[in-house]
XYZ file of C-alpha atoms in Angstrom:
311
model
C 0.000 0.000 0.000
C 2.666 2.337 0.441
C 6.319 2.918 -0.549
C 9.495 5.116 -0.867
C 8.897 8.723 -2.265
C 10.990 8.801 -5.246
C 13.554 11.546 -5.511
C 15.895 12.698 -8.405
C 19.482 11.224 -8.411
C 20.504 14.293 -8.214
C 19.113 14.630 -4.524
C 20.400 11.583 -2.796
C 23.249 11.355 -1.053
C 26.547 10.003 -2.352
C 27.528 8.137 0.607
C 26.093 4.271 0.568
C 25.389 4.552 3.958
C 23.642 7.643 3.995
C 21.072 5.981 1.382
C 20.547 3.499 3.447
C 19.751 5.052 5.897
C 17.309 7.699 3.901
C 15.505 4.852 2.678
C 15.165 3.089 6.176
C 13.737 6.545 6.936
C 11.042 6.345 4.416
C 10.094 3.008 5.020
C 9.409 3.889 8.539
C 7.811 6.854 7.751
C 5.416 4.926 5.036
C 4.867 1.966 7.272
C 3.587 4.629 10.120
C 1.500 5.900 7.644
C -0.144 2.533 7.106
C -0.793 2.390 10.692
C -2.652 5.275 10.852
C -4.745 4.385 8.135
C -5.633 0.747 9.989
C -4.086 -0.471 6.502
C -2.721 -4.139 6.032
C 0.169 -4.879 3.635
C 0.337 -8.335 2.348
C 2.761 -8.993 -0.165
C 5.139 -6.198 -1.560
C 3.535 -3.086 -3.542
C 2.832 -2.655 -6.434
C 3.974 1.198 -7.674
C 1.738 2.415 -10.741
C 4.382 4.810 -11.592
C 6.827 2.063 -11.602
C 5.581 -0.999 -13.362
C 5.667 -2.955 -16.488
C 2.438 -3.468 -18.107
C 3.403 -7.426 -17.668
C 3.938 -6.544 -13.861
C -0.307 -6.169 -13.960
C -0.403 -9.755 -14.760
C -0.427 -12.775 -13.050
C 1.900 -15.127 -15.127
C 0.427 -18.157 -16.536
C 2.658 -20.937 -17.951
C 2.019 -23.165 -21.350
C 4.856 -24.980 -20.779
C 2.408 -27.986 -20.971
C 1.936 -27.705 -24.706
C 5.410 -27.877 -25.748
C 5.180 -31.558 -25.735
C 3.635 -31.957 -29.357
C 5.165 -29.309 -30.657
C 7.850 -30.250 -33.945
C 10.858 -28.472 -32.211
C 13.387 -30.973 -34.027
C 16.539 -29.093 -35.873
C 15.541 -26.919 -38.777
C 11.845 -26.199 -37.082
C 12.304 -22.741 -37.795
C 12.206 -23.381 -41.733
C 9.411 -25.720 -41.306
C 7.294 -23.462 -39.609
C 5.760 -20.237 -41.464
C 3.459 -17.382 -41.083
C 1.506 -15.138 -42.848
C 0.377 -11.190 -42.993
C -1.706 -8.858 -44.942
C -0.614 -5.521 -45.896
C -2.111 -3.354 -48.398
C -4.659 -6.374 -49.436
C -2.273 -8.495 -50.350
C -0.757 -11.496 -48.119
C 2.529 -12.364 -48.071
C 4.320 -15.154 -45.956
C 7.910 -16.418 -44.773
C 9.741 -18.804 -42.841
C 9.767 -18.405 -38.855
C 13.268 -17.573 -39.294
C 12.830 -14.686 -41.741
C 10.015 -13.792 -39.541
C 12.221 -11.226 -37.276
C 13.209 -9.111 -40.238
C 10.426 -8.627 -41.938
C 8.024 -5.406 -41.790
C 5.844 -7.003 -39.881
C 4.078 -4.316 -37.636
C 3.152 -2.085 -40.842
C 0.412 -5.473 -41.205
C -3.221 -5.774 -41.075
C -5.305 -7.723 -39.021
C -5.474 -11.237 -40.464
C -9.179 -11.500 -39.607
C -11.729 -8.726 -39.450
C -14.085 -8.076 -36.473
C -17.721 -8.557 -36.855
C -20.829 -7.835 -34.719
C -23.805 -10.183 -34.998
C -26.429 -10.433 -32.773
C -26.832 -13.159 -29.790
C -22.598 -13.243 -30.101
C -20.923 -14.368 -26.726
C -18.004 -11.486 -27.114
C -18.277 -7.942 -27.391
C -15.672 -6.395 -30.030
C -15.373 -2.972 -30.179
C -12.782 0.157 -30.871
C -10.067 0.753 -28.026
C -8.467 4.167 -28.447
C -4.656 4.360 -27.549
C -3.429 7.462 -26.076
C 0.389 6.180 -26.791
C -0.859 5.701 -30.556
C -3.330 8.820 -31.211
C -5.986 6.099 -32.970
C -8.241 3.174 -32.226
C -7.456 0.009 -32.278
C -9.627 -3.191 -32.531
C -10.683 -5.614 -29.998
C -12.822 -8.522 -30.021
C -13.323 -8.743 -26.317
C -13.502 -6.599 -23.179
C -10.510 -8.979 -22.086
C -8.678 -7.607 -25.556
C -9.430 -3.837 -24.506
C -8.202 -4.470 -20.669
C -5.073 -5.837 -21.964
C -4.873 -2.678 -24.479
C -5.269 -0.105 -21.742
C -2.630 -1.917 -19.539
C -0.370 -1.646 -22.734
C -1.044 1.957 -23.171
C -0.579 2.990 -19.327
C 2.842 0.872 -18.928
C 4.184 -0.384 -21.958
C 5.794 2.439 -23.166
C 3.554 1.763 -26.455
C 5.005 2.424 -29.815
C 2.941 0.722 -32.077
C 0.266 -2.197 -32.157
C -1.285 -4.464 -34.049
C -4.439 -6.880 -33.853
C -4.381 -9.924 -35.275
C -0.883 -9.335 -36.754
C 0.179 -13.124 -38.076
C -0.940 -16.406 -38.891
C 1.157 -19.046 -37.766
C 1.638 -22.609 -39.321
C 3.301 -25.096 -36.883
C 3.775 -29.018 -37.123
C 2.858 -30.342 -33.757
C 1.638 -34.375 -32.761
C 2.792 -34.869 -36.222
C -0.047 -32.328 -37.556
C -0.037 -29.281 -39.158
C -2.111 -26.529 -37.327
C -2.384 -22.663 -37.619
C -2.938 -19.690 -34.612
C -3.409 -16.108 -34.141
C -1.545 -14.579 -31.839
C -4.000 -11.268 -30.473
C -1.755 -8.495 -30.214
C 1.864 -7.742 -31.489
C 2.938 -5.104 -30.080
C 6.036 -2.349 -30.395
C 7.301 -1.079 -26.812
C 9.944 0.660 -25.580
C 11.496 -2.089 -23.663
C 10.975 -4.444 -26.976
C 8.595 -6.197 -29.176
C 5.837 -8.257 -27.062
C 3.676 -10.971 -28.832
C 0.671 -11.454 -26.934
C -2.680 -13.698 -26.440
C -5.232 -13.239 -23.849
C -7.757 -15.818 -22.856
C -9.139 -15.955 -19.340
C -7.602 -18.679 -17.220
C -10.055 -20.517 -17.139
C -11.078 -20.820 -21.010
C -7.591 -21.900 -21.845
C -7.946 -25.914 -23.204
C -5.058 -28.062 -23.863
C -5.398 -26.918 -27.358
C -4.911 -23.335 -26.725
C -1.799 -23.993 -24.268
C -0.282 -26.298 -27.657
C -0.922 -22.609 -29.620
C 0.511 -20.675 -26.917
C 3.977 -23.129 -26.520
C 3.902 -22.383 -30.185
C 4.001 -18.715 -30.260
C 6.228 -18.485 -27.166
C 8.586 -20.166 -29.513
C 8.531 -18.129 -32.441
C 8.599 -15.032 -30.452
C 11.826 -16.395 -28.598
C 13.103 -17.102 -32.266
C 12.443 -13.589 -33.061
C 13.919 -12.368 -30.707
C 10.303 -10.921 -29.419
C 8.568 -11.079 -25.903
C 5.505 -13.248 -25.114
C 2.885 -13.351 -22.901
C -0.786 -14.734 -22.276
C -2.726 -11.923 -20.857
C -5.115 -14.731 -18.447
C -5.281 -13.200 -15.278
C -4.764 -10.018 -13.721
C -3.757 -8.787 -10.381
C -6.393 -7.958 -8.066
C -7.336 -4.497 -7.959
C -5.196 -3.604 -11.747
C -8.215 -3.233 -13.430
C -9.699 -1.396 -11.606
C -7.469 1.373 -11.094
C -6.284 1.570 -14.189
C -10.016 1.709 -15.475
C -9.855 4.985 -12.866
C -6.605 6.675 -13.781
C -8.065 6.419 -17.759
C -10.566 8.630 -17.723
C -8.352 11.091 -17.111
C -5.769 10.270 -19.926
C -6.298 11.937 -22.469
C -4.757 15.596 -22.547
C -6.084 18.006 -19.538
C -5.897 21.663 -18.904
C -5.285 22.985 -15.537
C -6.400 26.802 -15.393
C -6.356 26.780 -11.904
C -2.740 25.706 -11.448
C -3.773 23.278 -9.334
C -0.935 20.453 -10.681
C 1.848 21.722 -9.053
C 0.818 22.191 -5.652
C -0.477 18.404 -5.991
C 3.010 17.420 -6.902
C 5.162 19.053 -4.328
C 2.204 18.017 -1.622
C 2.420 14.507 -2.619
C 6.231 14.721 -1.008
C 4.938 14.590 1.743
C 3.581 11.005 2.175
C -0.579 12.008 2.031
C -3.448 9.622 0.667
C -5.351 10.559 -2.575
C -8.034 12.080 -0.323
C -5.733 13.958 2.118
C -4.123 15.311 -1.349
C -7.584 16.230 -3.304
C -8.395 18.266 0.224
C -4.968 20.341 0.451
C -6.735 22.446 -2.924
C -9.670 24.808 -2.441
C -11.410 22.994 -5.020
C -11.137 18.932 -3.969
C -13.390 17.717 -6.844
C -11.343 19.090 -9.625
C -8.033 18.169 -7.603
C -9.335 14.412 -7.670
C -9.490 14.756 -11.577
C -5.904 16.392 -11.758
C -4.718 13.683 -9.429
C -5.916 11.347 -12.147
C -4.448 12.650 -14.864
C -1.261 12.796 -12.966
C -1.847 8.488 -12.092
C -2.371 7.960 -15.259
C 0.712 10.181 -16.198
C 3.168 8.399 -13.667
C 4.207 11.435 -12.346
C 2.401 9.977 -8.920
C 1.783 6.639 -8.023
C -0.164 4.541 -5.994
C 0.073 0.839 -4.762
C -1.849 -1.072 -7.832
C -1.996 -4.221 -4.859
C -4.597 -2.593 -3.145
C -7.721 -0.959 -4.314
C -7.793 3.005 -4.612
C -9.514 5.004 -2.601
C -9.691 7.849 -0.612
C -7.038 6.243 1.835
C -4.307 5.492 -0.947
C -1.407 6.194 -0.504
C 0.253 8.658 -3.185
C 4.122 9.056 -3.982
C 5.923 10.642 -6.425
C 6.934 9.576 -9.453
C 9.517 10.180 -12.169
C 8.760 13.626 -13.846
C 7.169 13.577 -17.443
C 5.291 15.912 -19.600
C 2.007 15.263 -19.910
């Protein structure tokens, strides 16, 4: 629930031993803070400001459906996959794969609304991207705004490849959901709640887990998510997108938030609390302040500071 503020470099001291002993101070300070609030940590925090959009996630292996898979010598010229750009489809070798323009691709499949469907696709705007982006799934759009709030989101695409694989001496195709362009590298992703995934799907997964690792590429299976995530991020996103602040309210949130307060303590430092809660936000979603992402927010969250960015 609570945390070290987070400083500039430029502001700690050199000595080793002074550091420790500044952040022995702050964990002191934070942990009295939890006391006063009644607040129970269980497990260590989880720092919006300071995350990895795969940090959200609770991992999920598919090591299970290697076994079939044809990973014999030469597998990566056996296996192929396919992408559409500009109408036309083209396709290469696994190995090729990597250097190829992949990301400039459209889907592979369309989405389609039809009455009495099970899913719910839709359009997921991307604040990293400036555009919307297609989902087929409420779980699809969750695992786009987790990409956009901590990814460090470059590009995306849905539906990006078809993959051709040998496996139990078969030939058999997937769709990976999302690739997507970070930052911090290129993440191939599929998302299936937990408990939908059949010993089919883990076989597809194994399969994609080794092409990305072929390419060089992250993957993931975006199958269950930490607790209270969703949630918050759901909260800190309808602020995203860009806000004013005529009533200069932003920086006297910052420089309060040094000094260990909870979201509600913060919105109530400002003569105007209700448009402070919307700057605070905006400033979440931001990650110039963060919360713990373990526990849910509320009005007795605690708030740090985060790196500086523009926003």
């Amino acid at each position: 629930m609570v945390g070290l503020v987070v400083t500039g470099f430029e502001d700690l001291p050199r000595d080793v031993s002074a550091v420790g002993s500044l952040v022995a101070m702050d964990e002191r300070r934070l942990a009295c803070g939890r006391t006063r609030l009644g607040l129970t940590q269980v497990g260590p925090p989880l720092w919006s400001h300071d995350c990895g959009w795969e940090d959200l996630l609770v991992p999920v292996s598919v090591a299970s459906g290697r076994e079939g898979l044809d990973l014999e010598e030469g597998w990566t010229r056996r296996w192929t996959a396919s992408w559409r750009a500009g109408g036309n489809e083209t396709s290469s070798t696994v190995q090729d794969l990597a250097r190829l323009p992949v990301v400039d691709s459209d889907p592979m499949r369309w989405f389609s609304w039809q009455r009495s469907q099970r899913h719910r696709p839709g359009l997921q705007f991307l604040v990293s991207t400036g555009r919307h982006h297609g989902t087929e799934s409420l779980e699809e759009a969750r695992v786009l705004l987790a990409l956009d709030f901590a990814a460090g989101l470059l590009d995306i695409v849905s539906q990006p490849i078809k993959l051709r694989f040998g496996a139990s001496g078969k030939r058999r195709s997937h769709i990976p959901d999302y690739l997507a362009v970070t930052r911090s590298g290129v993440w191939l992703i599929d998302v299936r709640p937990e408990r939908l995934i059949k010993d089919g799907d883990r076989e597809s997964f194994a399969a994609a887990a080794e092409v990305a690792l072929a390419c060089g590429w992250h993957y993931t299976v975006a199958a269950r998510w930490r607790e209270h995530a969703p949630a918050a991020l759901d909260a800190f996103s309808s602020q995203r997108r860009p806000l004013s602040d005529p009533l200069g309210l932003r920086p006297a949130l910052l420089a309060s938030a040094r000094q260990g307060l909870t979201f509600g303590e913060l919105a109530e430092t400002t003569p105007f609390p209700p448009i402070a809660r919307a700057q605070l936000l905006h400033l979440l979603w931001h990650r110039r302040l963060g919360t713990d992402l373990s526990q849910p927010l509320a009005d007795r969250s605690m708030v740090v500071t985060g790196e500086e960015r523009e926003s």
